[in-house]
mmCIF file of C-alpha atoms in Angstrom:
data_model
loop_
_atom_site.group_PDB
_atom_site.id
_atom_site.type_symbol
_atom_site.label_atom_id
_atom_site.label_comp_id
_atom_site.label_asym_id
_atom_site.label_seq_id
_atom_site.Cartn_x
_atom_site.Cartn_y
_atom_site.Cartn_z
ATOM 1 C CA UNK U 1347 0.167 0.189 0.078
ATOM 2 C CA UNK U 1348 1.374 3.547 -0.942
ATOM 3 C CA UNK U 1349 1.243 5.704 1.278
ATOM 4 C CA UNK U 1350 2.775 8.800 -0.002
ATOM 5 C CA UNK U 1351 2.589 9.053 -3.866
ATOM 6 C CA UNK U 1352 3.490 11.427 -6.784
ATOM 7 C CA UNK U 1353 2.599 11.174 -10.213
ATOM 8 C CA UNK U 1354 3.717 13.020 -13.046
ATOM 9 C CA UNK U 1355 3.769 16.734 -10.757
ATOM 10 C CA UNK U 1356 5.068 19.864 -11.565
ATOM 11 C CA UNK U 1357 4.876 22.621 -9.652
ATOM 12 C CA UNK U 1358 5.015 26.084 -10.980
ATOM 13 C CA UNK U 1359 5.265 28.942 -8.811
ATOM 14 C CA UNK U 1360 4.130 32.839 -9.220
ATOM 15 C CA UNK U 1361 6.572 34.389 -11.980
ATOM 16 C CA UNK U 1362 7.748 31.322 -13.850
ATOM 17 C CA UNK U 1363 10.081 29.447 -11.587
ATOM 18 C CA UNK U 1364 9.474 25.394 -11.773
ATOM 19 C CA UNK U 1365 10.295 23.620 -8.362
ATOM 20 C CA UNK U 1366 9.168 20.342 -9.623
ATOM 21 C CA UNK U 1367 9.298 19.043 -12.897
ATOM 22 C CA UNK U 1368 7.392 15.769 -13.656
ATOM 23 C CA UNK U 1369 7.894 14.196 -9.957
ATOM 24 C CA UNK U 1370 7.202 10.290 -9.531
ATOM 25 C CA UNK U 1371 7.964 9.104 -7.040
ATOM 26 C CA UNK U 1372 5.942 6.034 -4.257
ATOM 27 C CA UNK U 1373 6.635 5.901 -0.205
ATOM 28 C CA UNK U 1374 5.201 2.104 0.504
ATOM 29 C CA UNK U 1375 3.257 1.594 4.015
ATOM 30 C CA UNK U 1376 6.190 1.080 6.763
ATOM 31 C CA UNK U 1377 9.198 1.981 4.626
ATOM 32 C CA UNK U 1378 11.646 4.563 6.099
ATOM 33 C CA UNK U 1379 12.646 6.909 3.051
ATOM 34 C CA UNK U 1380 15.923 9.521 2.761
ATOM 35 C CA UNK U 1381 14.998 12.479 0.838
ATOM 36 C CA UNK U 1382 18.164 14.235 -0.272
ATOM 37 C CA UNK U 1383 19.050 17.443 -2.137
ATOM 38 C CA UNK U 1384 21.180 20.543 -2.064
ATOM 39 C CA UNK U 1385 19.864 23.355 -1.722
ATOM 40 C CA UNK U 1386 17.387 24.569 -4.387
ATOM 41 C CA UNK U 1387 16.863 21.026 -5.035
ATOM 42 C CA UNK U 1388 12.892 21.298 -4.428
ATOM 43 C CA UNK U 1389 13.245 19.550 -1.266
ATOM 44 C CA UNK U 1390 11.386 22.373 0.364
ATOM 45 C CA UNK U 1391 8.105 22.001 -2.358
ATOM 46 C CA UNK U 1392 7.798 18.042 -1.753
ATOM 47 C CA UNK U 1393 7.176 18.957 1.770
ATOM 48 C CA UNK U 1394 5.177 21.813 1.380
ATOM 49 C CA UNK U 1395 3.043 20.115 -1.188
ATOM 50 C CA UNK U 1396 2.879 16.732 1.181
ATOM 51 C CA UNK U 1397 1.117 19.204 3.309
ATOM 52 C CA UNK U 1398 -1.120 20.580 1.674
ATOM 53 C CA UNK U 1399 0.371 24.445 1.688
ATOM 54 C CA UNK U 1400 0.996 23.948 -1.773
ATOM 55 C CA UNK U 1401 -0.951 22.653 -4.607
ATOM 56 C CA UNK U 1402 0.098 21.123 -7.238
ATOM 57 C CA UNK U 1403 0.209 23.010 -10.890
ATOM 58 C CA UNK U 1404 0.579 19.291 -12.653
ATOM 59 C CA UNK U 1405 0.377 15.473 -11.683
ATOM 60 C CA UNK U 1406 -1.328 14.066 -8.643
ATOM 61 C CA UNK U 1407 -0.711 13.455 -4.984
ATOM 62 C CA UNK U 1408 -1.974 11.540 -2.591
ATOM 63 C CA UNK U 1409 -0.939 11.047 0.895
ATOM 64 C CA UNK U 1410 -2.125 8.608 3.400
ATOM 65 C CA UNK U 1411 -5.480 8.144 1.468
ATOM 66 C CA UNK U 1412 -6.091 11.647 0.863
ATOM 67 C CA UNK U 1413 -6.111 12.463 -3.108
ATOM 68 C CA UNK U 1414 -4.427 16.102 -3.100
ATOM 69 C CA UNK U 1415 -5.624 17.197 -6.432
ATOM 70 C CA UNK U 1416 -9.136 16.677 -5.456
ATOM 71 C CA UNK U 1417 -9.381 17.133 -0.958
ATOM 72 C CA UNK U 1418 -12.008 19.477 0.659
ATOM 73 C CA UNK U 1419 -11.005 22.016 2.788
ATOM 74 C CA UNK U 1420 -13.191 20.361 5.375
ATOM 75 C CA UNK U 1421 -10.728 16.517 4.341
ATOM 76 C CA UNK U 1422 -6.916 18.995 5.188
ATOM 77 C CA UNK U 1423 -7.134 18.930 8.946
ATOM 78 C CA UNK U 1424 -7.626 15.686 9.433
ATOM 79 C CA UNK U 1425 -4.537 15.199 6.640
ATOM 80 C CA UNK U 1426 -1.982 16.769 9.108
ATOM 81 C CA UNK U 1427 -3.963 15.303 12.015
ATOM 82 C CA UNK U 1428 -2.406 11.995 10.436
ATOM 83 C CA UNK U 1429 1.245 13.482 10.056
ATOM 84 C CA UNK U 1430 3.997 13.597 12.091
ATOM 85 C CA UNK U 1431 6.191 16.657 11.583
ATOM 86 C CA UNK U 1432 9.502 17.437 12.517
ATOM 87 C CA UNK U 1433 10.612 20.770 12.085
ATOM 88 C CA UNK U 1434 14.415 21.681 11.524
ATOM 89 C CA UNK U 1435 13.850 24.796 13.429
ATOM 90 C CA UNK U 1436 11.556 23.040 16.053
ATOM 91 C CA UNK U 1437 8.893 25.361 16.229
ATOM 92 C CA UNK U 1438 8.674 25.090 20.037
ATOM 93 C CA UNK U 1439 6.392 27.612 22.044
ATOM 94 C CA UNK U 1440 9.055 29.248 24.181
ATOM 95 C CA UNK U 1441 6.484 30.378 27.112
ATOM 96 C CA UNK U 1442 5.371 27.121 27.543
ATOM 97 C CA UNK U 1443 7.066 23.832 28.643
ATOM 98 C CA UNK U 1444 8.099 21.088 27.255
ATOM 99 C CA UNK U 1445 4.659 18.999 28.661
ATOM 100 C CA UNK U 1446 2.453 22.131 27.561
ATOM 101 C CA UNK U 1447 3.620 22.593 24.330
ATOM 102 C CA UNK U 1448 3.730 18.256 23.366
ATOM 103 C CA UNK U 1449 -0.251 18.978 25.243
ATOM 104 C CA UNK U 1450 -1.116 21.729 23.182
ATOM 105 C CA UNK U 1451 -0.878 19.590 20.286
ATOM 106 C CA UNK U 1452 -3.787 17.191 21.563
ATOM 107 C CA UNK U 1453 -5.644 20.342 22.530
ATOM 108 C CA UNK U 1454 -5.955 21.761 19.111
ATOM 109 C CA UNK U 1455 -7.338 18.700 18.353
ATOM 110 C CA UNK U 1456 -10.175 18.484 21.174
ATOM 111 C CA UNK U 1457 -9.129 15.722 22.941
ATOM 112 C CA UNK U 1458 -9.898 14.866 26.775
ATOM 113 C CA UNK U 1459 -7.854 15.798 29.626
ATOM 114 C CA UNK U 1460 -7.773 13.014 31.249
ATOM 115 C CA UNK U 1461 -6.176 11.214 27.662
ATOM 116 C CA UNK U 1462 -3.910 14.313 27.187
ATOM 117 C CA UNK U 1463 -2.144 13.366 31.715
ATOM 118 C CA UNK U 1464 -1.285 10.360 30.075
ATOM 119 C CA UNK U 1465 -0.589 10.070 26.638
ATOM 120 C CA UNK U 1466 2.116 13.384 27.206
ATOM 121 C CA UNK U 1467 4.365 11.959 29.796
ATOM 122 C CA UNK U 1468 4.207 8.448 28.342
ATOM 123 C CA UNK U 1469 6.038 10.237 25.022
ATOM 124 C CA UNK U 1470 7.882 12.366 26.335
ATOM 125 C CA UNK U 1471 9.663 9.658 28.439
ATOM 126 C CA UNK U 1472 9.648 7.877 25.207
ATOM 127 C CA UNK U 1473 12.190 9.907 23.622
ATOM 128 C CA UNK U 1474 14.256 10.679 27.131
ATOM 129 C CA UNK U 1475 12.672 13.728 28.722
ATOM 130 C CA UNK U 1476 10.887 12.500 31.281
ATOM 131 C CA UNK U 1477 13.223 14.944 33.521
ATOM 132 C CA UNK U 1478 12.245 17.386 31.455
ATOM 133 C CA UNK U 1479 8.570 18.012 31.567
ATOM 134 C CA UNK U 1480 8.831 21.083 33.105
ATOM 135 C CA UNK U 1481 11.471 23.180 31.581
ATOM 136 C CA UNK U 1482 10.841 25.089 28.793
ATOM 137 C CA UNK U 1483 11.963 25.325 25.433
ATOM 138 C CA UNK U 1484 15.352 28.068 26.057
ATOM 139 C CA UNK U 1485 16.743 25.632 28.816
ATOM 140 C CA UNK U 1486 16.675 22.973 27.072
ATOM 141 C CA UNK U 1487 19.630 22.185 24.718
ATOM 142 C CA UNK U 1488 18.589 22.130 20.366
ATOM 143 C CA UNK U 1489 19.094 17.953 20.988
ATOM 144 C CA UNK U 1490 16.626 17.985 23.989
ATOM 145 C CA UNK U 1491 13.925 20.354 21.948
ATOM 146 C CA UNK U 1492 14.051 18.204 18.695
ATOM 147 C CA UNK U 1493 13.232 15.319 21.254
ATOM 148 C CA UNK U 1494 10.419 17.152 22.562
ATOM 149 C CA UNK U 1495 9.628 18.352 18.371
ATOM 150 C CA UNK U 1496 9.521 15.195 18.013
ATOM 151 C CA UNK U 1497 7.400 13.669 20.847
ATOM 152 C CA UNK U 1498 4.845 16.191 20.090
ATOM 153 C CA UNK U 1499 4.955 14.836 16.419
ATOM 154 C CA UNK U 1500 4.516 11.081 18.126
ATOM 155 C CA UNK U 1501 1.755 11.965 20.230
ATOM 156 C CA UNK U 1502 -1.694 10.754 18.382
ATOM 157 C CA UNK U 1503 0.575 7.928 16.601
ATOM 158 C CA UNK U 1504 0.447 9.330 13.516
ATOM 159 C CA UNK U 1505 1.144 6.613 10.474
ATOM 160 C CA UNK U 1506 3.450 8.360 9.105
ATOM 161 C CA UNK U 1507 6.499 10.989 10.198
ATOM 162 C CA UNK U 1508 7.785 13.632 7.961
ATOM 163 C CA UNK U 1509 11.212 15.088 9.290
ATOM 164 C CA UNK U 1510 12.644 18.516 7.702
ATOM 165 C CA UNK U 1511 15.564 18.051 8.185
ATOM 166 C CA UNK U 1512 15.561 16.917 11.552
ATOM 167 C CA UNK U 1513 19.754 16.613 12.436
ATOM 168 C CA UNK U 1514 19.922 20.031 11.311
ATOM 169 C CA UNK U 1515 20.746 22.527 14.228
ATOM 170 C CA UNK U 1516 22.256 20.007 16.461
ATOM 171 C CA UNK U 1517 25.394 18.326 16.925
ATOM 172 C CA UNK U 1518 26.519 14.794 15.174
ATOM 173 C CA UNK U 1519 26.578 12.477 17.763
ATOM 174 C CA UNK U 1520 22.270 14.103 19.101
ATOM 175 C CA UNK U 1521 21.773 13.787 15.051
ATOM 176 C CA UNK U 1522 23.033 10.042 15.080
ATOM 177 C CA UNK U 1523 20.369 9.078 18.812
ATOM 178 C CA UNK U 1524 17.743 10.967 16.604
ATOM 179 C CA UNK U 1525 18.037 8.940 13.934
ATOM 180 C CA UNK U 1526 18.008 5.644 16.006
ATOM 181 C CA UNK U 1527 14.971 7.236 17.755
ATOM 182 C CA UNK U 1528 13.285 7.074 14.303
ATOM 183 C CA UNK U 1529 14.986 4.253 13.245
ATOM 184 C CA UNK U 1530 12.626 2.360 16.067
ATOM 185 C CA UNK U 1531 9.649 3.751 15.452
ATOM 186 C CA UNK U 1532 10.008 2.762 12.332
ATOM 187 C CA UNK U 1533 10.109 -0.585 13.265
ATOM 188 C CA UNK U 1534 6.575 -0.751 14.518
ATOM 189 C CA UNK U 1535 5.570 -0.037 11.076
ATOM 190 C CA UNK U 1536 5.133 3.865 11.041
ATOM 191 C CA UNK U 1537 6.638 5.453 7.538
ATOM 192 C CA UNK U 1538 9.273 7.587 8.172
ATOM 193 C CA UNK U 1539 10.220 10.700 5.148
ATOM 194 C CA UNK U 1540 13.407 12.023 6.227
ATOM 195 C CA UNK U 1541 13.939 15.123 4.106
ATOM 196 C CA UNK U 1542 17.610 16.486 4.300
ATOM 197 C CA UNK U 1543 21.147 17.568 2.059
ATOM 198 C CA UNK U 1544 23.506 15.375 5.090
ATOM 199 C CA UNK U 1545 24.050 12.368 2.400
ATOM 200 C CA UNK U 1546 26.644 10.747 4.993
ATOM 201 C CA UNK U 1547 24.108 10.512 7.213
ATOM 202 C CA UNK U 1548 21.708 8.437 4.949
ATOM 203 C CA UNK U 1549 24.395 6.471 4.405
ATOM 204 C CA UNK U 1550 24.961 5.005 8.014
ATOM 205 C CA UNK U 1551 21.346 4.357 8.283
ATOM 206 C CA UNK U 1552 21.429 1.823 5.418
ATOM 207 C CA UNK U 1553 18.132 2.865 4.041
ATOM 208 C CA UNK U 1554 15.821 4.090 0.740
ATOM 209 C CA UNK U 1555 17.476 7.064 -0.624
ATOM 210 C CA UNK U 1556 15.611 9.709 -3.099
ATOM 211 C CA UNK U 1557 17.701 11.701 -4.879
ATOM 212 C CA UNK U 1558 16.077 14.970 -6.185
ATOM 213 C CA UNK U 1559 17.734 17.542 -8.065
ATOM 214 C CA UNK U 1560 16.216 20.389 -10.106
ATOM 215 C CA UNK U 1561 13.115 19.308 -9.241
ATOM 216 C CA UNK U 1562 12.754 15.604 -10.239
ATOM 217 C CA UNK U 1563 13.809 11.964 -9.237
ATOM 218 C CA UNK U 1564 17.767 11.833 -9.781
ATOM 219 C CA UNK U 1565 18.110 8.649 -8.352
ATOM 220 C CA UNK U 1566 16.193 5.969 -6.102
ATOM 221 C CA UNK U 1567 18.530 3.472 -3.841
ATOM 222 C CA UNK U 1568 17.267 0.683 -1.673
ATOM 223 C CA UNK U 1569 18.544 0.392 1.521
ATOM 224 C CA UNK U 1570 19.295 -2.648 3.487
ATOM 225 C CA UNK U 1571 16.196 -4.486 4.876
ATOM 226 C CA UNK U 1572 16.002 -4.196 8.707
ATOM 227 C CA UNK U 1573 15.321 -6.824 11.042
ATOM 228 C CA UNK U 1574 12.745 -8.724 13.254
ATOM 229 C CA UNK U 1575 11.311 -6.516 15.726
ATOM 230 C CA UNK U 1576 11.398 -7.426 19.117
ATOM 231 C CA UNK U 1577 7.425 -7.669 20.848
ATOM 232 C CA UNK U 1578 8.989 -5.286 23.967
ATOM 233 C CA UNK U 1579 10.037 -2.685 20.809
ATOM 234 C CA UNK U 1580 6.558 -2.699 20.031
ATOM 235 C CA UNK U 1581 5.494 -2.484 23.261
ATOM 236 C CA UNK U 1582 7.654 0.328 24.004
ATOM 237 C CA UNK U 1583 6.542 2.741 21.175
ATOM 238 C CA UNK U 1584 2.878 2.219 21.303
#
């Protein structure tokens, strides 16, 4: 089952700037995929199209069963709720604690407070931040802030997590830790798409790697197959 599919997608911005041209790619359920590209290759447009922040000029895009060419406005919040997005700049609210930042993502979707009080500590513990629940973003390191952002993306148990340059603002050692967390999440069936320019990071984790350049897919290389998932791993992530 394809969770993400681009068919002959073209995106032209006002002024005639062609950001994507004849883009074709498919990501299956449960895959872990790196999307590589240098600055200006079309990565940002690729992300905006998946989130329906932009619409394609030509072609067809399907994300988690939603056809974005024909999606109705009332369906867009449900599309975005099915996507856990981790941004490079974290996008945390500085006046809210780690707990409050993650809880806010649940409150805006009208989740009962009782469920929030149970789910938020669980997810923060999952990313190793049990002791930082009451800390504010300015009091935390870049790696810790990125973990809060990851917890926020996980809190609704989305079937797809999209990470936009998730290691861009943290040091190399912490980058590996974040990628290992995403790998563990992927092992229980969550589809992971990591958009990055870091070729060395992608090579280290031996996952499928799609390279885009000048708005088109120029390379699609399969990675090594992952091992079996132990029941204990499933229990921890769920």
